[in-house]
XYZ file of C-alpha atoms in Angstrom:
562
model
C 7.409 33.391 -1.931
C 6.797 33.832 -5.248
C 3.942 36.550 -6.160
C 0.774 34.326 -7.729
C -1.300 35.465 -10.735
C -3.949 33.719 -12.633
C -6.244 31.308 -11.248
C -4.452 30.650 -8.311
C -4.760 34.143 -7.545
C -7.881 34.602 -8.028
C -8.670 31.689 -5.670
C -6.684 33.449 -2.919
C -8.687 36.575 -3.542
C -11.347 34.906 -3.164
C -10.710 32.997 0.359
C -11.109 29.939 -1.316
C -7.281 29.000 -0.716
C -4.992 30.476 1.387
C -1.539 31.980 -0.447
C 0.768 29.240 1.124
C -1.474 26.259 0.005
C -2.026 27.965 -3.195
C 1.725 27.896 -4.240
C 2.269 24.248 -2.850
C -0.422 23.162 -5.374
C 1.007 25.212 -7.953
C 4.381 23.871 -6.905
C 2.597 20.060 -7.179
C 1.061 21.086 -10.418
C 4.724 22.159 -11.938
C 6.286 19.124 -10.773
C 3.551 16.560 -11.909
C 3.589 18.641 -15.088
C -0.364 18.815 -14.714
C -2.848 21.423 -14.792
C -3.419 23.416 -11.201
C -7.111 23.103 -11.342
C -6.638 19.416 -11.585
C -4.067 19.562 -8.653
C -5.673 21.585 -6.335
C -9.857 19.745 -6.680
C -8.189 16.206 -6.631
C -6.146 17.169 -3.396
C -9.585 18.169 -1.804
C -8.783 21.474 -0.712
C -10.991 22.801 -3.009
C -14.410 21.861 -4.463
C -14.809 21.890 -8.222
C -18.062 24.200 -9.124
C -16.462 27.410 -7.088
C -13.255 27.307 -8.891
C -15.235 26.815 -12.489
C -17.070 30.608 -10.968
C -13.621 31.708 -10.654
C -12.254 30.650 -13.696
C -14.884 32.278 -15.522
C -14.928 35.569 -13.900
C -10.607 35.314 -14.588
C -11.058 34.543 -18.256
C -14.337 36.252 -18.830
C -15.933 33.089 -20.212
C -19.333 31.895 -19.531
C -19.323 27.881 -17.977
C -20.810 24.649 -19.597
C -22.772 22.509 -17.869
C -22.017 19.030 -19.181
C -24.757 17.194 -16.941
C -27.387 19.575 -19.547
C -25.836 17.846 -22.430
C -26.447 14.373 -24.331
C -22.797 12.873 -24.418
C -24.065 9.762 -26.573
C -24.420 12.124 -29.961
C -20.853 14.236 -29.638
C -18.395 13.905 -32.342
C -16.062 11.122 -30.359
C -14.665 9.876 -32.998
C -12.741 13.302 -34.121
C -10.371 13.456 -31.699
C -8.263 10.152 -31.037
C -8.457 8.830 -27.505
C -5.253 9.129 -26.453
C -5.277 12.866 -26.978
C -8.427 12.798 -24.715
C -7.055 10.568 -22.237
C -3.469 12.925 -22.433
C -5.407 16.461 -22.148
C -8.044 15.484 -20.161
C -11.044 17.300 -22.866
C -13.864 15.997 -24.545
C -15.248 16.564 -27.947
C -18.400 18.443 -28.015
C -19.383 19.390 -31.067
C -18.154 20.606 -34.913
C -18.881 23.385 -36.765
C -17.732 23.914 -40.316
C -13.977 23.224 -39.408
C -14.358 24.809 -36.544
C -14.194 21.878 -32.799
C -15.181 22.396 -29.588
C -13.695 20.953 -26.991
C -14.774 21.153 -23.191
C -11.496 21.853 -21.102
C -11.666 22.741 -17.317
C -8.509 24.859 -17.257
C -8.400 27.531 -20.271
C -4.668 28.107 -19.094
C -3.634 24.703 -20.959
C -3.021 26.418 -24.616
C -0.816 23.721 -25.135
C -3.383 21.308 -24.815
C -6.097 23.058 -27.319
C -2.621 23.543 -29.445
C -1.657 20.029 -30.008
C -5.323 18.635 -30.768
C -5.304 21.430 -33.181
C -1.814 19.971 -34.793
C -3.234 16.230 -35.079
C -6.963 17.325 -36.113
C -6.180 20.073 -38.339
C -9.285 21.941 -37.230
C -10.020 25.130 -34.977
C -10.246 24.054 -32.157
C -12.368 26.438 -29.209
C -12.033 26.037 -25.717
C -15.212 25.715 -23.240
C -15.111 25.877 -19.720
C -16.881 23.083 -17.728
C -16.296 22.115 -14.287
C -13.396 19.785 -13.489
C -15.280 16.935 -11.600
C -18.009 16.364 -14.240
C -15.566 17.063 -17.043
C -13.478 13.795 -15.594
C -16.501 11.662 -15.284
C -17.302 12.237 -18.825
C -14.106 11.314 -19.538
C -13.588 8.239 -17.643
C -17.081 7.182 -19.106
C -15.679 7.819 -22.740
C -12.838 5.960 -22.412
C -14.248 2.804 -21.101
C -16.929 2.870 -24.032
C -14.300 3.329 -26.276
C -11.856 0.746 -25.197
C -11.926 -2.211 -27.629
C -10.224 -4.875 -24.696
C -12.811 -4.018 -22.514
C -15.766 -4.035 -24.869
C -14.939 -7.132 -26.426
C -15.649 -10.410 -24.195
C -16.197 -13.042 -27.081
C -13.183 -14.850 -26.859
C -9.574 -14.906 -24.562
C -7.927 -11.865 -23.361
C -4.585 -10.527 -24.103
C -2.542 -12.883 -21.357
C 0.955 -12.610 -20.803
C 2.227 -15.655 -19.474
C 4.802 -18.611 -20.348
C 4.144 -20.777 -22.571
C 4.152 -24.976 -20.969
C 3.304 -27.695 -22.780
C 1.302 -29.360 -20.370
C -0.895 -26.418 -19.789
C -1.296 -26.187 -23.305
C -2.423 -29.453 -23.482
C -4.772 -29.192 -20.181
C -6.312 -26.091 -21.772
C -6.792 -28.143 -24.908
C -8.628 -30.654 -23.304
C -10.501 -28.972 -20.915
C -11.688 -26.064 -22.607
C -13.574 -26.966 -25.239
C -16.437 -25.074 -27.019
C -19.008 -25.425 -24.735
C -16.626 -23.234 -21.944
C -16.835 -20.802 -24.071
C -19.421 -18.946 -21.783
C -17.161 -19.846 -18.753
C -14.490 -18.189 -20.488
C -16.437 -14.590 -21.175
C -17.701 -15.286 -17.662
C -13.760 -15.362 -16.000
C -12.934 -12.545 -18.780
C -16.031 -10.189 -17.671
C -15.332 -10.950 -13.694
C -12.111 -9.731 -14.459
C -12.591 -6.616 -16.435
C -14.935 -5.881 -13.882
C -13.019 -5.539 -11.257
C -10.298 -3.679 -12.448
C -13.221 -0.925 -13.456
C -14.165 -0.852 -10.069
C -11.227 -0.191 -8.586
C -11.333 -3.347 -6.631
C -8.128 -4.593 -4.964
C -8.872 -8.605 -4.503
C -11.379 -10.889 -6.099
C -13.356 -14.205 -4.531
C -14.259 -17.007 -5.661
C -15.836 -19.303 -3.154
C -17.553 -22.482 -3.601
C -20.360 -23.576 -1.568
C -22.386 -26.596 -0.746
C -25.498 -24.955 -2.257
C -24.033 -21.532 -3.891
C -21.744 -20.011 -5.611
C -20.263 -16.597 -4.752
C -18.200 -14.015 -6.313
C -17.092 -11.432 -4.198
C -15.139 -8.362 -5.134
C -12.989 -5.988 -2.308
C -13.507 -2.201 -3.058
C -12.118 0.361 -1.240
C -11.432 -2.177 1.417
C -15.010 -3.669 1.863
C -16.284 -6.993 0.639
C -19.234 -6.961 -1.451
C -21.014 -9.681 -3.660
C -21.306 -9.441 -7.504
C -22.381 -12.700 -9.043
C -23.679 -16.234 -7.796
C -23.473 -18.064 -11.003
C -24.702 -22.055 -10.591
C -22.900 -24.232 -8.042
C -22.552 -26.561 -10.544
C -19.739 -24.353 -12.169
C -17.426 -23.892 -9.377
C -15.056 -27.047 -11.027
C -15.126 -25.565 -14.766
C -14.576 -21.469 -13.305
C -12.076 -22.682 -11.298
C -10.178 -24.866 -14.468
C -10.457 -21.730 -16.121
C -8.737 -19.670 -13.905
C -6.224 -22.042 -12.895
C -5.663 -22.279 -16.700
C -5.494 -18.829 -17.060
C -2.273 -17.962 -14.034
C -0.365 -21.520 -15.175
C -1.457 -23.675 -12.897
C -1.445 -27.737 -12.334
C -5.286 -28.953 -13.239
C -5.003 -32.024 -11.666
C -3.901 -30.854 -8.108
C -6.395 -30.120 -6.308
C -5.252 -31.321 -2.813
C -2.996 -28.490 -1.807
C -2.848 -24.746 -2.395
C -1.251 -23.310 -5.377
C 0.403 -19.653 -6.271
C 0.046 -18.697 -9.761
C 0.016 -15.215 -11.822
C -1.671 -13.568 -14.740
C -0.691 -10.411 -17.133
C -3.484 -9.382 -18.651
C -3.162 -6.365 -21.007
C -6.607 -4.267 -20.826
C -5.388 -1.527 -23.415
C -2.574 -0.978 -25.829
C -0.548 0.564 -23.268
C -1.388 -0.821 -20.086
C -1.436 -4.298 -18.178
C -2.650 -5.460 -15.241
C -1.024 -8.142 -12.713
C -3.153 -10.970 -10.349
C -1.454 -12.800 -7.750
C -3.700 -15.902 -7.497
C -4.009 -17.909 -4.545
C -6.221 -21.480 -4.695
C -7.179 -23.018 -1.562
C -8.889 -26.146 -1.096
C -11.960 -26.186 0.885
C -14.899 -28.233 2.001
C -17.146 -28.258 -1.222
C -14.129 -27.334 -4.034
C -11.175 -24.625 -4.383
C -11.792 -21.099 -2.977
C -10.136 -18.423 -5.452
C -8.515 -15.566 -4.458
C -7.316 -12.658 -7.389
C -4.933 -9.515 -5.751
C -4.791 -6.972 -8.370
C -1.877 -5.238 -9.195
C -2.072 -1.982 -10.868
C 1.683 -1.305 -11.424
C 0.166 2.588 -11.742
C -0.292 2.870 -8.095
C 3.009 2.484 -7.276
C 3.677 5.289 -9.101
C 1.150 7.426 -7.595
C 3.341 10.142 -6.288
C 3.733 10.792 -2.499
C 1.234 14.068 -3.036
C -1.323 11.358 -3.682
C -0.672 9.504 -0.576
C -2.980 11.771 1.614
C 0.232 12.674 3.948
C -0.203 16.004 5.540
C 2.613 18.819 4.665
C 4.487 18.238 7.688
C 4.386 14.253 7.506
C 5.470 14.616 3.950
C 8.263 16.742 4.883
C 9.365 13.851 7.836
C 9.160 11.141 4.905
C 10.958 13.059 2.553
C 13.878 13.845 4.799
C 14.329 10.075 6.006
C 14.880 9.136 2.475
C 17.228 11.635 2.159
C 19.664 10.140 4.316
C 22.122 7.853 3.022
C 21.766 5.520 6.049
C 19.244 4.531 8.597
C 16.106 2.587 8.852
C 12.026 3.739 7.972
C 9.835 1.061 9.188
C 6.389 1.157 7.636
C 3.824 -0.524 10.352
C 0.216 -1.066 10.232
C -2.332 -4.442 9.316
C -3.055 -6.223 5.816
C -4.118 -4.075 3.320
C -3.399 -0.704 5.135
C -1.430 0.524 1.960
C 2.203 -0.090 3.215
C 3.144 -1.648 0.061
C 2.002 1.701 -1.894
C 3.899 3.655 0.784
C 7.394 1.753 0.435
C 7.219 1.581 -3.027
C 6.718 5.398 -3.738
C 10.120 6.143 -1.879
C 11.888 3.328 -3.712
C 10.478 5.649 -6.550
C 11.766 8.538 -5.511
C 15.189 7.056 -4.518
C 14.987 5.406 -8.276
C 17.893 6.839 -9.950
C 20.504 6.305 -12.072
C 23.345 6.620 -9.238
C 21.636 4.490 -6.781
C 21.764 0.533 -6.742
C 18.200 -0.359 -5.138
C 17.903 -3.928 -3.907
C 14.238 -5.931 -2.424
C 13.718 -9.085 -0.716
C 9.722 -9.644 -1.394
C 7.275 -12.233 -0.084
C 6.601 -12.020 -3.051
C 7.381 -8.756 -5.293
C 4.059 -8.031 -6.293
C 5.145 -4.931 -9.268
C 7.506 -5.134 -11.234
C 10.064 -1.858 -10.773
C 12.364 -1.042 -13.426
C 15.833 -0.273 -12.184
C 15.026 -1.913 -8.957
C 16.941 -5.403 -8.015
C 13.685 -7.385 -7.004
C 14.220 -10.579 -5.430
C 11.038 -12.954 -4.238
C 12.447 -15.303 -0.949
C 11.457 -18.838 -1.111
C 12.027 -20.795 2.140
C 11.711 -23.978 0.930
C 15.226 -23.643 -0.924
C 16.774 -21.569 1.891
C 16.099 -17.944 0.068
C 14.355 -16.229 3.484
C 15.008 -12.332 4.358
C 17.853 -13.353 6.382
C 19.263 -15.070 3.615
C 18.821 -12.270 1.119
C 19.739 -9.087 2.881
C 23.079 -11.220 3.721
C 23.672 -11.805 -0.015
C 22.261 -8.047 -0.507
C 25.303 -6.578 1.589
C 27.720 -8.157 -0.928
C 26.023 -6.690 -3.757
C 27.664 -3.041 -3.026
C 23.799 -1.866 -2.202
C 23.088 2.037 -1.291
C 19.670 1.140 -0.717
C 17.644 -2.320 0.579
C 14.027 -2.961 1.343
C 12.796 -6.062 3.456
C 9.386 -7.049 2.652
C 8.970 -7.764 6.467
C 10.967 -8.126 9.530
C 9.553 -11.469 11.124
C 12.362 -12.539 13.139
C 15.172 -11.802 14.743
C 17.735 -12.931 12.515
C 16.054 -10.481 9.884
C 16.024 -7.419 12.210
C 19.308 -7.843 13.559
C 20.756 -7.685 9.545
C 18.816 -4.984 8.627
C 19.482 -2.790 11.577
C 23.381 -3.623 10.661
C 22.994 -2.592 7.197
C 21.213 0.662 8.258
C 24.505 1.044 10.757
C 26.737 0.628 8.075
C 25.702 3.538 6.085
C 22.939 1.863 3.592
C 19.082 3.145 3.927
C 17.221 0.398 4.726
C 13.457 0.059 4.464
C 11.122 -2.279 5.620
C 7.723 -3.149 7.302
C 5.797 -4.688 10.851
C 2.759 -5.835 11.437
C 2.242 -3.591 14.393
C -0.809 -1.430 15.069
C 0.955 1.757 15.835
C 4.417 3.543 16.178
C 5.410 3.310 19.754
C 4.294 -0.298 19.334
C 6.790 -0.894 16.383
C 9.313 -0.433 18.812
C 8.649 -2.297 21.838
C 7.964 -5.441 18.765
C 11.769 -5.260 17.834
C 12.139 -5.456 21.833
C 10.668 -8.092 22.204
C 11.812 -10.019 19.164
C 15.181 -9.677 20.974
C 16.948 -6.676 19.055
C 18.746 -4.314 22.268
C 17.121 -1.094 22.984
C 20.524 1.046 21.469
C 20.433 -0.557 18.802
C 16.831 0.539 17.708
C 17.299 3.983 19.289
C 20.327 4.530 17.056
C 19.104 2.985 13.648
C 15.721 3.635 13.178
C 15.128 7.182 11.625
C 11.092 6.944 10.957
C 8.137 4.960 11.778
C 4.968 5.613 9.462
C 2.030 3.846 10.888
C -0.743 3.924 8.532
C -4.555 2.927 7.690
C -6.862 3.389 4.466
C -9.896 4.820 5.027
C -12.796 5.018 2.418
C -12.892 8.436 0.832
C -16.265 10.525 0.728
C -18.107 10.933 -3.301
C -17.237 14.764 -4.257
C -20.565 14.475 -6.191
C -23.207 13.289 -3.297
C -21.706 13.602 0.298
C -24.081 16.368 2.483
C -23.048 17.739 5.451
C -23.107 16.094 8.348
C -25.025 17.302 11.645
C -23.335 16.294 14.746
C -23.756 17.980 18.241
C -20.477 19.322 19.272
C -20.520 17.898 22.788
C -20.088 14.482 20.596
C -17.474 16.023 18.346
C -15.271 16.894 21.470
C -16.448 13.019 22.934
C -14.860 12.099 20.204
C -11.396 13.268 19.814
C -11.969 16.411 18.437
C -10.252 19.954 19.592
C -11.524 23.290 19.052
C -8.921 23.983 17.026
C -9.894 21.499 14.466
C -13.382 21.844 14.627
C -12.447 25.934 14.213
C -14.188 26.526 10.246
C -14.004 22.915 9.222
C -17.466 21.694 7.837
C -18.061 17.865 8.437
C -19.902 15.314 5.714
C -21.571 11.895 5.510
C -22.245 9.750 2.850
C -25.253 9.858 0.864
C -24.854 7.313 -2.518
C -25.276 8.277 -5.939
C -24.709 6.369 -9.597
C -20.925 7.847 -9.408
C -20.018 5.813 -6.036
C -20.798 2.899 -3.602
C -22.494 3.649 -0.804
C -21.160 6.954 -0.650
C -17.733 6.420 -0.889
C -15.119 6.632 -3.840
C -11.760 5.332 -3.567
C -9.291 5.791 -0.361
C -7.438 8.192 1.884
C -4.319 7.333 3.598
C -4.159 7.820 7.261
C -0.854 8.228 8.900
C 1.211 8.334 12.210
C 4.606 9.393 11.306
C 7.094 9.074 14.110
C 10.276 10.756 13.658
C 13.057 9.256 16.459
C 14.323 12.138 18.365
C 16.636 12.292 20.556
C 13.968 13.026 23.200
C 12.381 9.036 21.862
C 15.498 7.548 21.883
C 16.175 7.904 25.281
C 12.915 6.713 26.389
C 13.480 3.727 23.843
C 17.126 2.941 25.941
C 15.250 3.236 29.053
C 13.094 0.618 28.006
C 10.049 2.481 27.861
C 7.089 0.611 27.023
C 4.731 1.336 24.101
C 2.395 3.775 26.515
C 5.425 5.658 27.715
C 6.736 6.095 24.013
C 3.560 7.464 22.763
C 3.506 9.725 25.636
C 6.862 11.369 24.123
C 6.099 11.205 20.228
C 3.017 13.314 21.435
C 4.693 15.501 23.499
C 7.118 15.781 20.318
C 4.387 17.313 18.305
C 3.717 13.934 16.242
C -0.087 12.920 15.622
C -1.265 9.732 16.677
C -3.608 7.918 14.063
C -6.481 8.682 16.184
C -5.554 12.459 15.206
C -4.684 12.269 11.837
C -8.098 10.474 11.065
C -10.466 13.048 12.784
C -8.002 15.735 10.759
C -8.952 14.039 7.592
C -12.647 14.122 9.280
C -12.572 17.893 9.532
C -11.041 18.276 5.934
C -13.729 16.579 4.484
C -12.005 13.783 3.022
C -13.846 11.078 5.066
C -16.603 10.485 7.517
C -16.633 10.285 11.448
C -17.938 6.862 11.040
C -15.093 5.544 8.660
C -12.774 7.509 10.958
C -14.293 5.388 13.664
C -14.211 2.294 11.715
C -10.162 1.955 10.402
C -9.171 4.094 14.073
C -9.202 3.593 17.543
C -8.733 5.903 20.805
């Protein structure tokens, strides 16, 4: 191993990381081609106030705390904000010709350097610590951002062009929706601030209400007059292209919406009529989060490693189980990332695709002309594919394709709605696919849940008898130095949580499984052996997470099961 210096040194010194973690992080950080105090607080391992102390005592410069200072009156306008949004720094105040920025890594010179270039001032580092320093930021740019400040009139949508929707907006927005419009556009921007994954709208016989879904919970926003449910939804069947006048059936629609110069955001919109009008539903699509990076996933080293090594084969199947909204989306797409390249000829079948890959074939079934899975992974195989991912396996037509392709030296990948591993298999049993057959072309089974991450800024720790603890799930071993938290709630989260952690059971088939799979061993008897492999359960991996500090017991409770 490599001999560290610098901060990540002086962390190790310091027994805030140990020397094998530090150079992962600083591996991460290289890779990413981002800073390694960045890396290492937004893996978690670290907190952000004791590696500002150790970055001061390393440079010998004193630390800034931004919370003392009045944001509203800095000199924002000096440095553009794509240079802030780039670097990660934040104006703070001029002197002469002489700008200070505040920076939570000192080591980026080539940061301070290129704001120097396109300001042509001096520009003077100040150390602040990384987690306020990124909340300042964040809070900058959304001021700043002209698409979200402005709500007056449309937004920047993307879609086709029809005739008749030209003429059913014509007619049916005139300039008393105005309000309805800023309404939809606000809702919308909203959202996609927040994080939020799905938005609600559901008509009433006596209310209206908005809901949004944030970090996987449902929470209300708005309840704007009942009397408005026909003109919001107009608006925002308008909006994703779809037929005004049909209100008897559900409808699929979409909207591109660009909320900066550089970025856009996707809805999948659903209508559905119900009782007392059409209930609305909005999935966002960030195209961003397929793009995450599997170090962002929340995979532990040695699931990583499992992942990692299954894509690497040229042949095979991973399987990627767990309910709605459990992330297995994010998790296929960041291998089809990874496998993205120039020599590789990547092929989908989606129900449907909901981002748009570059340099991915994409291709969204539709039953009603005959386009299923079956249909498409058979039209796949005569496409000269190296690799093929199957939005789901719902039948056995479906499985019994994709386990050929994955026999016939192409990596196939694909997903179950299964809660667990072992259970994975003993679903392809039973939808009629023969034991060898799954024994010999499944490679990996990643069974996975979100659970809602813990605020850096307010969580406390948490006091739980031990007894409890080891009631719980918990070993010795893990509760050996780990420090558990609950959530508090500040102004920078909801209800003490702030975003998601993924959760994972990753099942490598040994030889050990697959003989237990041609045996026909049920899902009890499987588990039995992927434990007795060395492979955490879910149960495991979420009380890890627990002891990390990542999440709480209670939302380790809530998304797991003994």
């Amino acid at each position: 191993m490599a001999v560290l210096t610098g901060i990540p040194r002086r962390l190790v010194e310091k027994n805030l990381l140990d020397a094998n973690l530090a150079q992962e992080l600083l591996n991460q950080s290289r890779q990413n081609k981002k800073s390694f105090i960045a890396t290492a607080i937004e893996s978690g391992k670290v907190k952000a106030r004791p590696v500002a102390m150790a970055t001061s005592e390393e440079f010998g410069v004193p630390i800034l705390d931004l919370d003392a200072l009045d944001l509203e009156v800095v000199p924002k306008e000096v440095i553009s904000t794509e240079l802030i949004e780039k670097h990660q720094v934040y104006p703070l105040f001029v002197r002469g010709n002489r700008l200070y920025v505040a920076q939570s890594d000192p080591a980026q010179i080539h940061s301070i350097d290129d704001i120097k270039f396109n300001t042509g001032m001096t520009v003077e580092s100040v150390l602040v610590e990384h987690d306020k320093l990124i909340r300042a930021v964040e809070r900058l740019l959304s001021a700043s951002d002209q698409t979200l400040g402005d709500l007056s009139g449309d937004l920047d949508l993307e879609t086709e062009d029809t005739s008749t929707n030209k003429k059913e907006e014509q007619t049916n927005n005139p300039d008393d929706d105005a309000p309805i419009v800023r309404f939809i556009n606000k809702m919308l921007l909203d959202a996609i601030k927040m994080g939020s994954s799905d938005i609600h709208f559901e008509p009433y016989e006596k209310r209206y209400r908005i809901r949004y879904r944030t970090d996987g919970m449902l929470h209300e926003v708005a309840s704007p007059p009942v009397g408005l449910a026909g003109k919001i939804a107009a608006r925002v069947k308008v909006m994703s292209q779809m037929d005004l006048s049909e209100r008897r059936i559900p409808q699929d629609g979409r909207i591109k919406m660009k909320v900066s110069k550089n970025k856009a955001i996707d809805f999948r919109v659903n209508t559905l009529p119900t009782l007392f009008g059409e209930k609305i539903v909005l999935r966002i699509l960030d195209p961003s989060s397929a793009k995450l990076g599997i170090d962002m996933l929340g995979y532990e080293p040695a699931q990583k490693q499992l992942y990692m090594d299954a894509l690497s084969k040229p042949q095979g199947m991973i399987l990627v189980t767990g309910p709605t909204g459990s992330g297995k989306t994010v998790s296929l797409y960041t291998g089809l990332n990874i496998l993205n390249t120039e020599d590789t000829n990547i092929s989908t079948a989606e129900d449907p695709a909901e981002i748009n890959l570059e340099g991915i074939n994409q291709c969204n079934v539709n039953p009603k002309v005959g386009l299923d899975f079956a249909a498409a992974l058979r039209s796949f195989l005569r496409q000269d594919p190296d690799v093929i991912m199957v939005g789901e396996i719902r039948d056995l037509e479906t499985a019994s394709i994709a386990i050929k392709a994955a026999q016939t030296g192409h990596l196939v990948l694909s997903t179950l709605h299964t809660n667990s591993a072992p259970e994975t298999i003993t679903r392809l049993a039973n939808m009629g696919v023969p034991s060898f057959n799954i024994a010999t072309s499944v490679t990996l089974i990643i069974a996975q849940r979100l659970a809602r991450r813990l605020c850096g800024s307010c969580k406390k720790p948490a006091s739980i008898p031990k007894a409890a603890l080891l009631e719980a799930g918990f070993t010795e071993e893990l509760l050996t130095g780990a420090t558990l938290f609950e959530p508090v709630g500040c102004e920078m989260c909801k209800g003490g949580y702030k975003g998601r952690v993924g959760i994972y059971e990753v099942v490598k088939i040994t030889d050990a499984l697959s003989r237990i799979i041609m045996d026909g061993g049920n899902s009890i008897e499987i588990a039995d052996v992927a434990k007795k492999e060395g492979f955490n359960d879910l149960r495991t991996s979420a009380l890890m997470k627990v002891a990390q500090g990542l999440t709480s017991l209670e939302e380790a409770n809530r998304v797991t099961t003994d």
